[in-house]
Amino acid sequence: MANSEFEYTRKFEQSDTLPPGNWIVVRIDGRGFSKFTKRYSFAKPNDKRAIDLMNAAAVETMRGLVDIAIAYGQSDEYSFVFHEDTNLFERRAYKLVTTVVSTFSVQYAIQWSKFFPDQPLTEPFPTFDGRPVLYPKVKFLRDYLSWRQADCHINNLYNTTFWAMVQKGGQSPTDAELELKGTLSADKNEILFSRFGINYNNEPEVFKKGTVVYRDLSCAEISADVSVDVNKPQSRSQADKERKKKQKASLVTEHVDIIKDTFWDQRPWILAGKGGRKLVE
Amino acid sequence: MANSEFEYTRKFEQSDTLPPGNWIVVRIDGRGFSKFTKRYSFAKPNDKRAIDLMNAAAVETMRGLVDIAIAYGQSDEYSFVFHEDTNLFERRAYKLVTTVVSTFSVQYAIQWSKFFPDQPLTEPFPTFDGRPVLYPKVKFLRDYLSWRQADCHINNLYNTTFWAMVQKGGQSPTDAELELKGTLSADKNEILFSRFGINYNNEPEVFKKGTVVYRDLSCAEISADVSVDVNKPQSRSQADKERKKKQKASLVTEHVDIIKDTFWDQRPWILAGKGGRKLVE
Amino acid sequence: MANSEFEYTRKFEQSDTLPPGNWIVVRIDGRGFSKFTKRYSFAKPNDKRAIDLMNAAAVETMRGLVDIAIAYGQSDEYSFVFHEDTNLFERRAYKLVTTVVSTFSVQYAIQWSKFFPDQPLTEPFPTFDGRPVLYPKVKFLRDYLSWRQADCHINNLYNTTFWAMVQKGGQSPTDAELELKGTLSADKNEILFSRFGINYNNEPEVFKKGTVVYRDLSCAEISADVSVDVNKPQSRSQADKERKKKQKASLVTEHVDIIKDTFWDQRPWILAGKGGRKLVE
Amino acid sequence: MANSEFEYTRKFEQSDTLPPGNWIVVRIDGRGFSKFTKRYSFAKPNDKRAIDLMNAAAVETMRGLVDIAIAYGQSDEYSFVFHEDTNLFERRAYKLVTTVVSTFSVQYAIQWSKFFPDQPLTEPFPTFDGRPVLYPKVKFLRDYLSWRQADCHINNLYNTTFWAMVQKGGQSPTDAELELKGTLSADKNEILFSRFGINYNNEPEVFKKGTVVYRDLSCAEISADVSVDVNKPQSRSQADKERKKKQKASLVTEHVDIIKDTFWDQRPWILAGKGGRKLVE
């Protein structure tokens, strides 16, 4: 029973190395979550416990993967952004994506009982799928994140209005849906305010903006190391030092605007290259 | 804040549809398991609880995914074989791979306490990565599975001998490794027998052969429906009926030879096409 | 000016190796040929000189590439089938496709004057694009070729009828098109026969069936070498010998049915594996 | 003989759309040109006729494809750079690559007699292969082009020295090769000057620098249209207007340094986006 006789089947594996110089977004989504959220009676329009659990899982996912520069989540989705200069797993796509998916899924399952102490998980358990998307420039990456945050706002305004109409206004879901069809943001704001006394602007930021997770390197001065020759690749010891800095850095979750420049201007280390290098663009 | 302004970033997503007419193997592997198994003091050369946990996770993974025709596992790896005629997730590669990885990972984490009741999981939790490999003919698929089972045998014979030398023979790991370098199977069998009175043939089948998981459709007579016109695609209702049969079928785990034809000849439904159709080859 | 400073840009090249065990079809199509054929006043519905030129270019393309098992052409398209066991260019997709496209294009341009002696080529010159398609089993490959031949028949019946109505019946193209809309084969046969006395069955086979090109190895007895151990890979000298046989073999062009089994049964060497090996299926 | 019965084989075609926001380089290479150049007794180290023919073919290739921003060639290779904002053939990789390869190959074959009037082409005819490489930023694209030009210089210095030693110094090729092994640029310059009175700096620029081809839009003022709102996509009529400008623009071939910034600073329209838009970087 020689091993070599069958080993040729290895040749059917295809290369999946992602090209350099691209930001790698791994977006994960809850599988069948509309059913799942009903089974566990998630609060509508937003269940704070569920969002806190998503965020807790995301923080732990980032902790072990220091090449993730930033993550953004809303509803049952999370986008993890590997820095364009990462060489983790030699940029092999399936390794990157499945490692994120597996880590996040396990964190979600294990931390569940912390956030839903009265509702033990039963089969079928919650799971997530994921996929990679490459962005060749910072502008496209930021526009991608803006897209997700804009999507969060649009959905949340809709859901907040819809559930107010149903829960407080006593309308049937079908009625509410019909009435909202084709309405603009202003219309929904008006419905919320005039019928239910809700000022949408005062809704919790976590619902309106979603959640961004990043490392607080404001004190690490990674981007201030002027002695660095940015044209040379980082040495091994420099890379190790930086890795440790990042591992020690605390992970921050915020519910703020990431569409405008302010967020990025104030946290320049998030997108900075290795050793605080300026990006090639 | 129009959504459409940023929605163009969707266009960076690439198609990942796998071509028809190929068997899709999703192989998952434990990440950093040599460290993980030390942390939890897994028995050497094989930890029965750990293998039982892998198999339990595999069974539950298959339960929810009826298009998986068969799975084979050994050590910290498992191969799930989607039938070549599957259209699950429109054969999108990342959906298929991440769904398997997420489901298996969560099952492993949640079922852990059943198999290791005295050792609660602590961070970092066990995770798995995965990748797809396509096999265009049954022969290649079977050779792939044979490769994994031959690999199981080779590793197990080596490990059984190595750990006997260390645990029973009192040799240092370095010594044992040196002595085993370049030895053939016969040599290892001889060491086991003459020094430790171990007849390798009597070792448990689960260690020597690994584990194969499949649906027991022996009574479902899927392959005996002679009224089926195999040249026509299955109707929706036929497909639903078959799906239900598969969902109800019990999942079997066995530790048997899958290299020779016997296993396959006796369970013809495993590789049979939809509605018992003969495969195109 | 060190070369190495810029050589890193090589890393942006992606692997394009096609998986083993698949038939590789390279299909080429004339670019903008409806315009091109008008410019050179090609006869309608079929221009025999143009078809002969396509076939001559295909024959020369196959001559230099012995791993092409068979080719089929009609109108301004040609499909070249690399045998599933080819290892030409290590199965790199772009090498395979561009070599076929470049060779065919040059042959077409250079042989033009032989077939159109009175019409010298002028800018813009005729060019061809191409793409690969993989077929994992013989049945799918044959169905692909059947699709192209069925397409040839359908188009030719339509074009023959349409141009008879225009050229002989004096109808305007718009009228003819309108009348033919929604007609079945039988209707077109009837129009041809009743109005123009044309029996479609008597039309030239080259127009009705297109052209198939293959090597005549009927005397080479490649498939009769019973001493060959088909489980072993071919030796280098065997492979060289077979290559020479193929290079010497005459290339045949025929206009016959390739949908039914007869064609293939009578020429078993076309799809036979290396050294007459039976295919893995 | 219904077409639909076989049409399913279409589903085996895989998507090959290249992602947006990347420069697309199509590099072509002469196939087996060391043999080909011997057959036609190309002058060594450089055959001016052959280089002129390559350049003539490149110019005609660019003429028909206005989305090619620039091309660079040396020896038997040419790199065609499609602008990152091109949407030609919906960015389908095989369409782009094979169109370039086919056009260039045909041009080379047809224009051959202009440059080699005394040596008619005979079988096997010269052909080219090609492949795409994506560059996600201008800097990487320019480094790629710098790599090719540095490669041109290194090869030409070597070849000039080698052939001087053989043709003028009477050394055997083996001797010359051995002596040159491990030498630096300075050594080769010294050999050329001290033994053969050749100052490498005075060698023709076309041999030392290769050839760059671009459209002369210096008068077209594409980059000066300040009224353009660069945040809006180009309108159809604007795009048509620009296309016509480019089609009318004369194609320039130059043998100049493209590694330093000067070349690019003086011809800003080459890399400018649609309508003179500033690039997203």
mmCIF file of N, CA and C in Angstrom, chain D residues 8-75:
data_model
loop_
_atom_site.group_PDB
_atom_site.id
_atom_site.type_symbol
_atom_site.label_atom_id
_atom_site.label_comp_id
_atom_site.label_asym_id
_atom_site.label_seq_id
_atom_site.Cartn_x
_atom_site.Cartn_y
_atom_site.Cartn_z
ATOM 1 N N TYR D 8 -26.379 22.692 -22.753
ATOM 2 C CA TYR D 8 -25.954 22.731 -21.346
ATOM 3 C C TYR D 8 -24.429 22.788 -21.218
ATOM 4 N N THR D 9 -23.734 22.356 -22.264
ATOM 5 C CA THR D 9 -22.259 22.324 -22.176
ATOM 6 C C THR D 9 -21.669 23.730 -22.083
ATOM 7 N N ARG D 10 -22.509 24.710 -22.362
ATOM 8 C CA ARG D 10 -22.109 26.100 -22.176
ATOM 9 C C ARG D 10 -21.765 26.414 -20.732
ATOM 10 N N LYS D 11 -22.421 25.707 -19.837
ATOM 11 C CA LYS D 11 -22.260 26.007 -18.411
ATOM 12 C C LYS D 11 -20.864 25.696 -17.900
ATOM 13 N N PHE D 12 -20.072 25.039 -18.728
ATOM 14 C CA PHE D 12 -18.706 24.739 -18.302
ATOM 15 C C PHE D 12 -17.775 25.938 -18.501
ATOM 16 N N GLU D 13 -18.238 26.948 -19.235
ATOM 17 C CA GLU D 13 -17.423 28.167 -19.390
ATOM 18 C C GLU D 13 -17.333 28.902 -18.057
ATOM 19 N N GLN D 14 -16.128 29.324 -17.702
ATOM 20 C CA GLN D 14 -15.924 30.029 -16.445
ATOM 21 C C GLN D 14 -15.772 31.530 -16.711
ATOM 22 N N SER D 15 -16.227 32.319 -15.764
ATOM 23 C CA SER D 15 -16.078 33.764 -15.890
ATOM 24 C C SER D 15 -14.596 34.144 -15.838
ATOM 25 N N ASP D 16 -14.193 35.108 -16.670
ATOM 26 C CA ASP D 16 -12.791 35.542 -16.641
ATOM 27 C C ASP D 16 -12.672 37.068 -16.595
ATOM 28 N N THR D 17 -13.671 37.699 -15.999
ATOM 29 C CA THR D 17 -13.671 39.155 -15.886
ATOM 30 C C THR D 17 -12.571 39.621 -14.930
ATOM 31 N N LEU D 18 -11.729 40.517 -15.381
ATOM 32 C CA LEU D 18 -10.656 41.043 -14.530
ATOM 33 C C LEU D 18 -11.222 42.127 -13.619
ATOM 34 N N PRO D 19 -10.759 42.184 -12.373
ATOM 35 C CA PRO D 19 -11.320 43.153 -11.426
ATOM 36 C C PRO D 19 -11.016 44.592 -11.839
ATOM 37 N N PRO D 20 -11.919 45.519 -11.476
ATOM 38 C CA PRO D 20 -11.701 46.932 -11.815
ATOM 39 C C PRO D 20 -10.504 47.506 -11.054
ATOM 40 N N GLY D 21 -10.113 48.739 -11.436
ATOM 41 C CA GLY D 21 -9.120 49.458 -10.640
ATOM 42 C C GLY D 21 -7.716 48.901 -10.735
ATOM 43 N N ASN D 22 -7.446 48.077 -11.729
ATOM 44 C CA ASN D 22 -6.106 47.534 -11.944
ATOM 45 C C ASN D 22 -5.647 47.844 -13.372
ATOM 46 N N TRP D 23 -4.375 48.177 -13.526
ATOM 47 C CA TRP D 23 -3.763 48.270 -14.850
ATOM 48 C C TRP D 23 -3.594 46.868 -15.385
ATOM 49 N N ILE D 24 -3.931 46.679 -16.663
ATOM 50 C CA ILE D 24 -3.842 45.344 -17.259
ATOM 51 C C ILE D 24 -2.695 45.323 -18.262
ATOM 52 N N VAL D 25 -1.627 44.633 -17.933
ATOM 53 C CA VAL D 25 -0.521 44.480 -18.867
ATOM 54 C C VAL D 25 -0.700 43.179 -19.627
ATOM 55 N N VAL D 26 -0.681 43.248 -20.952
ATOM 56 C CA VAL D 26 -0.642 42.030 -21.758
ATOM 57 C C VAL D 26 0.766 41.932 -22.340
ATOM 58 N N ARG D 27 1.512 40.956 -21.863
ATOM 59 C CA ARG D 27 2.870 40.804 -22.414
ATOM 60 C C ARG D 27 2.895 39.649 -23.394
ATOM 61 N N ILE D 28 3.438 39.916 -24.583
ATOM 62 C CA ILE D 28 3.561 38.853 -25.579
ATOM 63 C C ILE D 28 5.047 38.544 -25.790
ATOM 64 N N ASP D 29 5.323 37.311 -26.143
ATOM 65 C CA ASP D 29 6.687 36.851 -26.396
ATOM 66 C C ASP D 29 6.718 36.006 -27.655
ATOM 67 N N GLY D 30 7.781 36.143 -28.417
ATOM 68 C CA GLY D 30 7.948 35.287 -29.589
ATOM 69 C C GLY D 30 8.134 33.842 -29.163
ATOM 70 N N ARG D 31 7.453 32.924 -29.878
ATOM 71 C CA ARG D 31 7.566 31.500 -29.523
ATOM 72 C C ARG D 31 8.747 30.880 -30.262
ATOM 73 N N GLY D 32 9.664 30.287 -29.517
ATOM 74 C CA GLY D 32 10.808 29.610 -30.124
ATOM 75 C C GLY D 32 11.633 30.545 -30.990
ATOM 76 N N PHE D 33 11.830 31.787 -30.523
ATOM 77 C CA PHE D 33 12.487 32.762 -31.392
ATOM 78 C C PHE D 33 13.999 32.560 -31.494
ATOM 79 N N SER D 34 14.624 31.834 -30.571
ATOM 80 C CA SER D 34 16.069 31.642 -30.735
ATOM 81 C C SER D 34 16.313 30.784 -31.985
ATOM 82 N N LYS D 35 15.430 29.805 -32.185
ATOM 83 C CA LYS D 35 15.509 28.978 -33.399
ATOM 84 C C LYS D 35 15.131 29.808 -34.633
ATOM 85 N N PHE D 36 14.044 30.554 -34.490
ATOM 86 C CA PHE D 36 13.531 31.346 -35.609
ATOM 87 C C PHE D 36 14.562 32.369 -36.101
ATOM 88 N N THR D 37 15.224 33.036 -35.146
ATOM 89 C CA THR D 37 16.194 34.075 -35.553
ATOM 90 C C THR D 37 17.412 33.448 -36.230
ATOM 91 N N LYS D 38 17.748 32.230 -35.863
ATOM 92 C CA LYS D 38 18.845 31.544 -36.568
ATOM 93 C C LYS D 38 18.435 31.201 -37.985
ATOM 94 N N ARG D 39 17.191 30.703 -38.115
ATOM 95 C CA ARG D 39 16.715 30.312 -39.440
ATOM 96 C C ARG D 39 16.774 31.478 -40.417
ATOM 97 N N TYR D 40 16.532 32.686 -39.904
ATOM 98 C CA TYR D 40 16.530 33.857 -40.779
ATOM 99 C C TYR D 40 17.797 34.694 -40.625
ATOM 100 N N SER D 41 18.816 34.082 -40.006
ATOM 101 C CA SER D 41 20.120 34.734 -39.865
ATOM 102 C C SER D 41 20.006 36.164 -39.363
ATOM 103 N N PHE D 42 19.279 36.368 -38.281
ATOM 104 C CA PHE D 42 19.200 37.705 -37.689
ATOM 105 C C PHE D 42 20.605 38.160 -37.300
ATOM 106 N N ALA D 43 20.899 39.450 -37.539
ATOM 107 C CA ALA D 43 22.187 40.001 -37.135
ATOM 108 C C ALA D 43 22.311 39.944 -35.627
ATOM 109 N N LYS D 44 23.560 39.764 -35.139
ATOM 110 C CA LYS D 44 23.815 39.676 -33.711
ATOM 111 C C LYS D 44 24.725 40.820 -33.304
ATOM 112 N N PRO D 45 24.575 41.435 -32.194
ATOM 113 C CA PRO D 45 23.622 41.133 -31.119
ATOM 114 C C PRO D 45 22.216 41.646 -31.382
ATOM 115 N N ASN D 46 22.032 42.588 -32.309
ATOM 116 C CA ASN D 46 20.694 43.118 -32.574
ATOM 117 C C ASN D 46 20.461 43.182 -34.076
ATOM 118 N N ASP D 47 19.266 42.825 -34.491
ATOM 119 C CA ASP D 47 18.925 42.961 -35.898
ATOM 120 C C ASP D 47 17.934 44.109 -36.018
ATOM 121 N N LYS D 48 18.413 45.222 -36.626
ATOM 122 C CA LYS D 48 17.593 46.430 -36.682
ATOM 123 C C LYS D 48 16.281 46.182 -37.442
ATOM 124 N N ARG D 49 16.332 45.397 -38.501
ATOM 125 C CA ARG D 49 15.110 45.115 -39.268
ATOM 126 C C ARG D 49 14.066 44.419 -38.377
ATOM 127 N N ALA D 50 14.550 43.469 -37.597
ATOM 128 C CA ALA D 50 13.629 42.702 -36.740
ATOM 129 C C ALA D 50 12.991 43.593 -35.683
ATOM 130 N N ILE D 51 13.803 44.498 -35.138
ATOM 131 C CA ILE D 51 13.260 45.414 -34.130
ATOM 132 C C ILE D 51 12.265 46.376 -34.764
ATOM 133 N N ASP D 52 12.598 46.859 -35.937
ATOM 134 C CA ASP D 52 11.664 47.754 -36.631
ATOM 135 C C ASP D 52 10.343 47.051 -36.928
ATOM 136 N N LEU D 53 10.443 45.785 -37.277
ATOM 137 C CA LEU D 53 9.221 45.009 -37.548
ATOM 138 C C LEU D 53 8.381 44.845 -36.274
ATOM 139 N N MET D 54 9.041 44.505 -35.172
ATOM 140 C CA MET D 54 8.329 44.410 -33.881
ATOM 141 C C MET D 54 7.609 45.736 -33.594
ATOM 142 N N ASN D 55 8.320 46.835 -33.756
ATOM 143 C CA ASN D 55 7.735 48.144 -33.442
ATOM 144 C C ASN D 55 6.576 48.484 -34.379
ATOM 145 N N ALA D 56 6.734 48.144 -35.643
ATOM 146 C CA ALA D 56 5.660 48.413 -36.605
ATOM 147 C C ALA D 56 4.415 47.616 -36.244
ATOM 148 N N ALA D 57 4.611 46.358 -35.844
ATOM 149 C CA ALA D 57 3.474 45.530 -35.445
ATOM 150 C C ALA D 57 2.821 46.086 -34.186
ATOM 151 N N ALA D 58 3.649 46.579 -33.270
ATOM 152 C CA ALA D 58 3.102 47.136 -32.022
ATOM 153 C C ALA D 58 2.287 48.397 -32.302
ATOM 154 N N VAL D 59 2.795 49.247 -33.165
ATOM 155 C CA VAL D 59 2.077 50.484 -33.495
ATOM 156 C C VAL D 59 0.700 50.146 -34.068
ATOM 157 N N GLU D 60 0.639 49.185 -34.987
ATOM 158 C CA GLU D 60 -0.654 48.842 -35.589
ATOM 159 C C GLU D 60 -1.589 48.175 -34.582
ATOM 160 N N THR D 61 -1.004 47.434 -33.649
ATOM 161 C CA THR D 61 -1.819 46.809 -32.609
ATOM 162 C C THR D 61 -2.481 47.883 -31.741
ATOM 163 N N MET D 62 -1.686 48.902 -31.395
ATOM 164 C CA MET D 62 -2.228 49.986 -30.570
ATOM 165 C C MET D 62 -3.251 50.814 -31.322
ATOM 166 N N ARG D 63 -3.052 50.960 -32.630
ATOM 167 C CA ARG D 63 -3.945 51.830 -33.398
ATOM 168 C C ARG D 63 -5.398 51.393 -33.236
ATOM 169 N N GLY D 64 -5.632 50.109 -33.310
ATOM 170 C CA GLY D 64 -7.002 49.621 -33.236
ATOM 171 C C GLY D 64 -7.538 49.504 -31.812
ATOM 172 N N LEU D 65 -6.681 49.636 -30.835
ATOM 173 C CA LEU D 65 -7.106 49.438 -29.448
ATOM 174 C C LEU D 65 -6.769 50.682 -28.629
ATOM 175 N N VAL D 66 -7.668 51.673 -28.676
ATOM 176 C CA VAL D 66 -7.332 52.968 -28.076
ATOM 177 C C VAL D 66 -7.251 52.913 -26.556
ATOM 178 N N ASP D 67 -7.720 51.820 -25.954
ATOM 179 C CA ASP D 67 -7.622 51.714 -24.494
ATOM 180 C C ASP D 67 -6.229 51.289 -24.037
ATOM 181 N N ILE D 68 -5.369 50.967 -24.990
ATOM 182 C CA ILE D 68 -3.964 50.720 -24.626
ATOM 183 C C ILE D 68 -3.301 52.073 -24.433
ATOM 184 N N ALA D 69 -2.832 52.329 -23.203
ATOM 185 C CA ALA D 69 -2.268 53.645 -22.882
ATOM 186 C C ALA D 69 -0.838 53.765 -23.354
ATOM 187 N N ILE D 70 -0.106 52.684 -23.298
ATOM 188 C CA ILE D 70 1.307 52.715 -23.640
ATOM 189 C C ILE D 70 1.765 51.288 -23.892
ATOM 190 N N ALA D 71 2.850 51.150 -24.678
ATOM 191 C CA ALA D 71 3.431 49.827 -24.906
ATOM 192 C C ALA D 71 4.945 49.956 -24.827
ATOM 193 N N TYR D 72 5.574 48.886 -24.377
ATOM 194 C CA TYR D 72 7.029 48.891 -24.322
ATOM 195 C C TYR D 72 7.549 47.567 -24.853
ATOM 196 N N GLY D 73 8.542 47.636 -25.749
ATOM 197 C CA GLY D 73 9.079 46.414 -26.327
ATOM 198 C C GLY D 73 10.583 46.363 -26.362
ATOM 199 N N GLN D 74 11.109 45.177 -26.331
ATOM 200 C CA GLN D 74 12.545 44.928 -26.467
ATOM 201 C C GLN D 74 12.694 43.479 -26.883
ATOM 202 N N SER D 75 13.757 43.197 -27.634
ATOM 203 C CA SER D 75 14.007 41.832 -28.087
ATOM 204 C C SER D 75 12.736 41.282 -28.752
#
